[in-house]
């Protein structure tokens, strides 16, 4: 007795015959019918049971029925109507035939029997009535047309023995449930497509049949063909999935892959997405497509693992001739449907031998080439092919493919436009950011810039600006917004900062000027959002002679400092308002930094994250810097670079920053006292000569004999000018950098010097002109006590100080 069927199976004579004609199974019903025991017939040819000598009927296709004369064990002939169904081979056994004979003496039910009187038998719907053993009692003509068998032949057989409806085992289990519970039940079953028939969906509605006493006497089954409504529901579901699943990112390749993924396996067995290559047309898709058409494979997907049907790999390019489905779809702008059987692909497959071999190997029989259009622009073509599904593409399939492709086309175009703008903004950003940070005696620095994963390039920037007197400025800023506009705004602000830094302004003064500039630029834009609306900035100036750092910030995160042997800490600076508000003052703060202090300047994209609440990002930054204390203390040339990478890896492990990120790490140096010399200059021009002599002696101690004459002359001119036109006290300072000699003369006057053109017979007025000609560069800066005039001389290569090991 089979599992799930609690009744006597011997009522039906049943046998299983292998494809080679050998008897494999023989049940008790067959023994009752012909008298042969299972041991007597199993393993022998089934043709031996025929009552006459001749050719046995040929079992072919999936179904056979007919009347045969069979030999009984006692020698008499038994005429039997047989029904045979082929069961294809699977992984456990080979193909065979299930052969059944209805129970002998089965007759139509008598009038008045509740089974016979079931009014549903008159229904135009396919209806069958089964008794309390789930054997067929009656079925109408509509059901007979579905099964392909007359009622009188199959009466008394189970649904698993008659065939006709798909998934008979599942249907019988459901019928048994109705029989035992007395509850109605609906079951949806599907047939697979064959070469001659498309796939279909059936709804089997089951209800109990009860007698006058209320006892369940059987089950009535009504079969409804719901293929069209099921397909409509599938199409609607697929379109909905396409709306949700396509366009989840602004990446062209990922969007193309999402289109392929949605179509497989619901609509096709193999899908390729090929796009026109914008690089061949100046970064834009071509205005008009001409054959042959070069296409780049963006994505593909198959029901088979590894996409073995594919000829081209993602990222690869191919040229398609005019007669290929891809080119035909792009040239005409319409979907091209083709089948192998109709010869539509013969020329194309003959031209592309490898593709033709794949078509034959995998049995591809139908294809659709759907052009990808969006906003009047042709982007590429999607090709859908079938091989596992045997039914061809229908008109509804074409409409569905076009609908999904049209939705995906808009997403692809959005991604393409975004990628183009992002690449432009990134190129602009990189051209405006420093390619390499300048080497200075004051500090060594390294930096990182990371654009936002989704929002793209923003307005974050950083810079290291050498100043006079071996001082150096560090700046980090963040312009509001993203894209080309933000990058352009960043470039203007960075240029402004460098210009203002050359004036040697204090950090708070520089931010005030920068704030005025942002306000003016916004007003010039008419306040329509076309200009800079706001920005944050942190500006710091470090002096390696005094080891003091002056800082001011405009709404920007404060820096983190890591002093040798100490845990990381955040500098307590006045916050200031963001740039662009106007009218509000900024404040500077000054701190002393021991030599070897690491200072971290960053934009808020580094610590801000949707996945981290509160100050978790800052705490994580402190933790990483704290773990790097030992490595940073080694003063290795690559230590800062490694720390930058570890900070980004810890705070942005997936590299998908919500906002763009700028990070600047700097380690401070201090100039040894032996590299600095200073003198107080008396208010007497006659004493300039002794000062000049002392300068010469100092230069001799520094082994700068070649630069001595020029340096003495420059010192003489600057000191003389300070005595004549400045105010006491006057102070001279020499700084010996690696490749520079810096002369600084300070006085208490706030009047800035300037070059002037001396007349032919003037006895003076040529001092600063002489200084400008003899030095690499010169200038002045205002201080709290007055001003400082400075000049830099280049030291000859053979007299330069050796470079530090950590630079």
mmCIF file with all atom_site columns, C-alpha atoms in Angstrom, residues 480-599:
data_model
loop_
_atom_site.group_PDB
_atom_site.id
_atom_site.type_symbol
_atom_site.label_atom_id
_atom_site.label_alt_id
_atom_site.label_comp_id
_atom_site.label_asym_id
_atom_site.label_entity_id
_atom_site.label_seq_id
_atom_site.pdbx_PDB_ins_code
_atom_site.Cartn_x
_atom_site.Cartn_y
_atom_site.Cartn_z
_atom_site.occupancy
_atom_site.B_iso_or_equiv
_atom_site.pdbx_formal_charge
_atom_site.auth_seq_id
_atom_site.auth_comp_id
_atom_site.auth_asym_id
_atom_site.auth_atom_id
_atom_site.pdbx_PDB_model_num
ATOM 1   C CA . UNK A 1 480 ? 28.120 72.368 2.183  1.00 0.00 ? 480 UNK A CA 1
ATOM 2   C CA . UNK A 1 481 ? 26.737 70.120 -0.572 1.00 0.00 ? 481 UNK A CA 1
ATOM 3   C CA . UNK A 1 482 ? 28.052 67.628 -3.090 1.00 0.00 ? 482 UNK A CA 1
ATOM 4   C CA . UNK A 1 483 ? 28.876 67.467 -6.766 1.00 0.00 ? 483 UNK A CA 1
ATOM 5   C CA . UNK A 1 484 ? 30.608 69.807 -9.177 1.00 0.00 ? 484 UNK A CA 1
ATOM 6   C CA . UNK A 1 485 ? 29.208 72.907 -7.478 1.00 0.00 ? 485 UNK A CA 1
ATOM 7   C CA . UNK A 1 486 ? 30.650 71.914 -4.110 1.00 0.00 ? 486 UNK A CA 1
ATOM 8   C CA . UNK A 1 487 ? 34.016 71.027 -5.698 1.00 0.00 ? 487 UNK A CA 1
ATOM 9   C CA . UNK A 1 488 ? 34.174 74.372 -7.481 1.00 0.00 ? 488 UNK A CA 1
ATOM 10  C CA . UNK A 1 489 ? 33.305 76.183 -4.248 1.00 0.00 ? 489 UNK A CA 1
ATOM 11  C CA . UNK A 1 490 ? 35.989 74.240 -2.444 1.00 0.00 ? 490 UNK A CA 1
ATOM 12  C CA . UNK A 1 491 ? 38.557 75.289 -5.052 1.00 0.00 ? 491 UNK A CA 1
ATOM 13  C CA . UNK A 1 492 ? 37.698 78.953 -4.613 1.00 0.00 ? 492 UNK A CA 1
ATOM 14  C CA . UNK A 1 493 ? 37.928 78.751 -0.836 1.00 0.00 ? 493 UNK A CA 1
ATOM 15  C CA . UNK A 1 494 ? 41.195 76.821 -0.916 1.00 0.00 ? 494 UNK A CA 1
ATOM 16  C CA . UNK A 1 495 ? 42.695 79.429 -3.238 1.00 0.00 ? 495 UNK A CA 1
ATOM 17  C CA . UNK A 1 496 ? 41.454 82.192 -0.945 1.00 0.00 ? 496 UNK A CA 1
ATOM 18  C CA . UNK A 1 497 ? 42.992 80.480 2.101  1.00 0.00 ? 497 UNK A CA 1
ATOM 19  C CA . UNK A 1 498 ? 46.379 80.179 0.387  1.00 0.00 ? 498 UNK A CA 1
ATOM 20  C CA . UNK A 1 499 ? 46.225 83.836 -0.648 1.00 0.00 ? 499 UNK A CA 1
ATOM 21  C CA . UNK A 1 500 ? 45.307 84.990 2.836  1.00 0.00 ? 500 UNK A CA 1
ATOM 22  C CA . UNK A 1 501 ? 47.933 82.686 4.355  1.00 0.00 ? 501 UNK A CA 1
ATOM 23  C CA . UNK A 1 502 ? 50.615 84.448 2.296  1.00 0.00 ? 502 UNK A CA 1
ATOM 24  C CA . UNK A 1 503 ? 49.667 87.632 4.152  1.00 0.00 ? 503 UNK A CA 1
ATOM 25  C CA . UNK A 1 504 ? 50.675 85.880 7.393  1.00 0.00 ? 504 UNK A CA 1
ATOM 26  C CA . UNK A 1 505 ? 47.352 86.655 9.018  1.00 0.00 ? 505 UNK A CA 1
ATOM 27  C CA . UNK A 1 506 ? 46.520 85.237 12.415 1.00 0.00 ? 506 UNK A CA 1
ATOM 28  C CA . UNK A 1 507 ? 44.062 82.301 12.263 1.00 0.00 ? 507 UNK A CA 1
ATOM 29  C CA . UNK A 1 508 ? 41.101 84.316 13.594 1.00 0.00 ? 508 UNK A CA 1
ATOM 30  C CA . UNK A 1 509 ? 41.781 87.155 11.125 1.00 0.00 ? 509 UNK A CA 1
ATOM 31  C CA . UNK A 1 510 ? 42.073 84.725 8.244  1.00 0.00 ? 510 UNK A CA 1
ATOM 32  C CA . UNK A 1 511 ? 38.720 83.132 9.065  1.00 0.00 ? 511 UNK A CA 1
ATOM 33  C CA . UNK A 1 512 ? 37.117 86.566 9.295  1.00 0.00 ? 512 UNK A CA 1
ATOM 34  C CA . UNK A 1 513 ? 38.298 87.438 5.787  1.00 0.00 ? 513 UNK A CA 1
ATOM 35  C CA . UNK A 1 514 ? 37.205 83.999 4.554  1.00 0.00 ? 514 UNK A CA 1
ATOM 36  C CA . UNK A 1 515 ? 33.768 84.496 6.099  1.00 0.00 ? 515 UNK A CA 1
ATOM 37  C CA . UNK A 1 516 ? 33.412 87.827 4.280  1.00 0.00 ? 516 UNK A CA 1
ATOM 38  C CA . UNK A 1 517 ? 34.375 86.126 1.022  1.00 0.00 ? 517 UNK A CA 1
ATOM 39  C CA . UNK A 1 518 ? 31.741 83.398 1.435  1.00 0.00 ? 518 UNK A CA 1
ATOM 40  C CA . UNK A 1 519 ? 29.068 86.007 2.139  1.00 0.00 ? 519 UNK A CA 1
ATOM 41  C CA . UNK A 1 520 ? 30.065 88.037 -0.940 1.00 0.00 ? 520 UNK A CA 1
ATOM 42  C CA . UNK A 1 521 ? 30.103 84.991 -3.189 1.00 0.00 ? 521 UNK A CA 1
ATOM 43  C CA . UNK A 1 522 ? 26.635 84.015 -2.010 1.00 0.00 ? 522 UNK A CA 1
ATOM 44  C CA . UNK A 1 523 ? 25.326 87.520 -2.617 1.00 0.00 ? 523 UNK A CA 1
ATOM 45  C CA . UNK A 1 524 ? 26.863 87.553 -6.088 1.00 0.00 ? 524 UNK A CA 1
ATOM 46  C CA . UNK A 1 525 ? 24.980 84.358 -6.885 1.00 0.00 ? 525 UNK A CA 1
ATOM 47  C CA . UNK A 1 526 ? 21.721 86.155 -6.139 1.00 0.00 ? 526 UNK A CA 1
ATOM 48  C CA . UNK A 1 527 ? 21.011 83.869 -3.192 1.00 0.00 ? 527 UNK A CA 1
ATOM 49  C CA . UNK A 1 528 ? 19.551 81.238 -5.532 1.00 0.00 ? 528 UNK A CA 1
ATOM 50  C CA . UNK A 1 529 ? 21.765 78.408 -4.360 1.00 0.00 ? 529 UNK A CA 1
ATOM 51  C CA . UNK A 1 530 ? 24.089 78.767 -7.338 1.00 0.00 ? 530 UNK A CA 1
ATOM 52  C CA . UNK A 1 531 ? 26.976 79.869 -5.144 1.00 0.00 ? 531 UNK A CA 1
ATOM 53  C CA . UNK A 1 532 ? 28.561 78.859 -1.864 1.00 0.00 ? 532 UNK A CA 1
ATOM 54  C CA . UNK A 1 533 ? 26.017 78.828 0.928  1.00 0.00 ? 533 UNK A CA 1
ATOM 55  C CA . UNK A 1 534 ? 28.246 77.812 3.789  1.00 0.00 ? 534 UNK A CA 1
ATOM 56  C CA . UNK A 1 535 ? 31.345 75.962 4.902  1.00 0.00 ? 535 UNK A CA 1
ATOM 57  C CA . UNK A 1 536 ? 33.280 74.965 7.980  1.00 0.00 ? 536 UNK A CA 1
ATOM 58  C CA . UNK A 1 537 ? 37.018 75.408 8.383  1.00 0.00 ? 537 UNK A CA 1
ATOM 59  C CA . UNK A 1 538 ? 39.877 74.793 10.819 1.00 0.00 ? 538 UNK A CA 1
ATOM 60  C CA . UNK A 1 539 ? 43.077 76.796 10.392 1.00 0.00 ? 539 UNK A CA 1
ATOM 61  C CA . UNK A 1 540 ? 46.258 76.223 12.414 1.00 0.00 ? 540 UNK A CA 1
ATOM 62  C CA . UNK A 1 541 ? 49.765 77.749 12.302 1.00 0.00 ? 541 UNK A CA 1
ATOM 63  C CA . UNK A 1 542 ? 52.685 75.886 13.896 1.00 0.00 ? 542 UNK A CA 1
ATOM 64  C CA . UNK A 1 543 ? 56.073 77.467 14.713 1.00 0.00 ? 543 UNK A CA 1
ATOM 65  C CA . UNK A 1 544 ? 58.870 74.900 15.118 1.00 0.00 ? 544 UNK A CA 1
ATOM 66  C CA . UNK A 1 545 ? 61.119 77.451 16.831 1.00 0.00 ? 545 UNK A CA 1
ATOM 67  C CA . UNK A 1 546 ? 58.749 78.168 19.712 1.00 0.00 ? 546 UNK A CA 1
ATOM 68  C CA . UNK A 1 547 ? 56.859 74.843 19.335 1.00 0.00 ? 547 UNK A CA 1
ATOM 69  C CA . UNK A 1 548 ? 53.613 76.793 19.691 1.00 0.00 ? 548 UNK A CA 1
ATOM 70  C CA . UNK A 1 549 ? 50.539 76.275 17.566 1.00 0.00 ? 549 UNK A CA 1
ATOM 71  C CA . UNK A 1 550 ? 47.836 78.895 17.027 1.00 0.00 ? 550 UNK A CA 1
ATOM 72  C CA . UNK A 1 551 ? 44.415 77.651 15.927 1.00 0.00 ? 551 UNK A CA 1
ATOM 73  C CA . UNK A 1 552 ? 40.917 78.913 15.110 1.00 0.00 ? 552 UNK A CA 1
ATOM 74  C CA . UNK A 1 553 ? 37.868 77.149 13.777 1.00 0.00 ? 553 UNK A CA 1
ATOM 75  C CA . UNK A 1 554 ? 34.621 78.106 12.075 1.00 0.00 ? 554 UNK A CA 1
ATOM 76  C CA . UNK A 1 555 ? 32.052 75.485 13.047 1.00 0.00 ? 555 UNK A CA 1
ATOM 77  C CA . UNK A 1 556 ? 34.534 72.689 12.316 1.00 0.00 ? 556 UNK A CA 1
ATOM 78  C CA . UNK A 1 557 ? 35.322 69.645 14.514 1.00 0.00 ? 557 UNK A CA 1
ATOM 79  C CA . UNK A 1 558 ? 38.301 70.438 16.795 1.00 0.00 ? 558 UNK A CA 1
ATOM 80  C CA . UNK A 1 559 ? 41.574 68.601 16.153 1.00 0.00 ? 559 UNK A CA 1
ATOM 81  C CA . UNK A 1 560 ? 42.806 65.622 18.137 1.00 0.00 ? 560 UNK A CA 1
ATOM 82  C CA . UNK A 1 561 ? 46.361 65.744 19.466 1.00 0.00 ? 561 UNK A CA 1
ATOM 83  C CA . UNK A 1 562 ? 48.497 62.826 20.534 1.00 0.00 ? 562 UNK A CA 1
ATOM 84  C CA . UNK A 1 563 ? 51.474 63.974 22.582 1.00 0.00 ? 563 UNK A CA 1
ATOM 85  C CA . UNK A 1 564 ? 54.354 61.521 23.111 1.00 0.00 ? 564 UNK A CA 1
ATOM 86  C CA . UNK A 1 565 ? 53.496 59.121 25.914 1.00 0.00 ? 565 UNK A CA 1
ATOM 87  C CA . UNK A 1 566 ? 50.048 60.621 26.434 1.00 0.00 ? 566 UNK A CA 1
ATOM 88  C CA . UNK A 1 567 ? 46.553 59.432 25.433 1.00 0.00 ? 567 UNK A CA 1
ATOM 89  C CA . UNK A 1 568 ? 44.761 61.242 22.583 1.00 0.00 ? 568 UNK A CA 1
ATOM 90  C CA . UNK A 1 569 ? 42.835 64.344 23.556 1.00 0.00 ? 569 UNK A CA 1
ATOM 91  C CA . UNK A 1 570 ? 40.684 66.876 21.786 1.00 0.00 ? 570 UNK A CA 1
ATOM 92  C CA . UNK A 1 571 ? 41.885 70.479 21.834 1.00 0.00 ? 571 UNK A CA 1
ATOM 93  C CA . UNK A 1 572 ? 39.483 72.818 23.577 1.00 0.00 ? 572 UNK A CA 1
ATOM 94  C CA . UNK A 1 573 ? 38.972 75.570 20.985 1.00 0.00 ? 573 UNK A CA 1
ATOM 95  C CA . UNK A 1 574 ? 36.294 78.248 20.663 1.00 0.00 ? 574 UNK A CA 1
ATOM 96  C CA . UNK A 1 575 ? 33.841 76.728 18.186 1.00 0.00 ? 575 UNK A CA 1
ATOM 97  C CA . UNK A 1 576 ? 33.076 79.739 16.025 1.00 0.00 ? 576 UNK A CA 1
ATOM 98  C CA . UNK A 1 577 ? 30.190 79.859 13.582 1.00 0.00 ? 577 UNK A CA 1
ATOM 99  C CA . UNK A 1 578 ? 30.258 78.267 10.116 1.00 0.00 ? 578 UNK A CA 1
ATOM 100 C CA . UNK A 1 579 ? 31.492 80.451 7.296  1.00 0.00 ? 579 UNK A CA 1
ATOM 101 C CA . UNK A 1 580 ? 28.817 82.389 5.456  1.00 0.00 ? 580 UNK A CA 1
ATOM 102 C CA . UNK A 1 581 ? 26.782 83.694 8.397  1.00 0.00 ? 581 UNK A CA 1
ATOM 103 C CA . UNK A 1 582 ? 28.745 86.946 8.545  1.00 0.00 ? 582 UNK A CA 1
ATOM 104 C CA . UNK A 1 583 ? 29.327 89.497 11.279 1.00 0.00 ? 583 UNK A CA 1
ATOM 105 C CA . UNK A 1 584 ? 30.313 87.138 14.077 1.00 0.00 ? 584 UNK A CA 1
ATOM 106 C CA . UNK A 1 585 ? 33.876 87.133 15.469 1.00 0.00 ? 585 UNK A CA 1
ATOM 107 C CA . UNK A 1 586 ? 36.285 84.212 15.539 1.00 0.00 ? 586 UNK A CA 1
ATOM 108 C CA . UNK A 1 587 ? 38.742 83.478 18.337 1.00 0.00 ? 587 UNK A CA 1
ATOM 109 C CA . UNK A 1 588 ? 42.212 81.983 18.255 1.00 0.00 ? 588 UNK A CA 1
ATOM 110 C CA . UNK A 1 589 ? 43.779 79.720 20.842 1.00 0.00 ? 589 UNK A CA 1
ATOM 111 C CA . UNK A 1 590 ? 47.469 78.964 21.289 1.00 0.00 ? 590 UNK A CA 1
ATOM 112 C CA . UNK A 1 591 ? 48.940 75.745 22.642 1.00 0.00 ? 591 UNK A CA 1
ATOM 113 C CA . UNK A 1 592 ? 52.460 74.440 23.109 1.00 0.00 ? 592 UNK A CA 1
ATOM 114 C CA . UNK A 1 593 ? 53.124 71.107 21.437 1.00 0.00 ? 593 UNK A CA 1
ATOM 115 C CA . UNK A 1 594 ? 56.069 68.923 22.476 1.00 0.00 ? 594 UNK A CA 1
ATOM 116 C CA . UNK A 1 595 ? 58.229 67.702 19.635 1.00 0.00 ? 595 UNK A CA 1
ATOM 117 C CA . UNK A 1 596 ? 56.785 64.572 18.062 1.00 0.00 ? 596 UNK A CA 1
ATOM 118 C CA . UNK A 1 597 ? 53.173 65.492 18.801 1.00 0.00 ? 597 UNK A CA 1
ATOM 119 C CA . UNK A 1 598 ? 50.721 64.075 16.249 1.00 0.00 ? 598 UNK A CA 1
ATOM 120 C CA . UNK A 1 599 ? 47.815 66.334 15.377 1.00 0.00 ? 599 UNK A CA 1
#
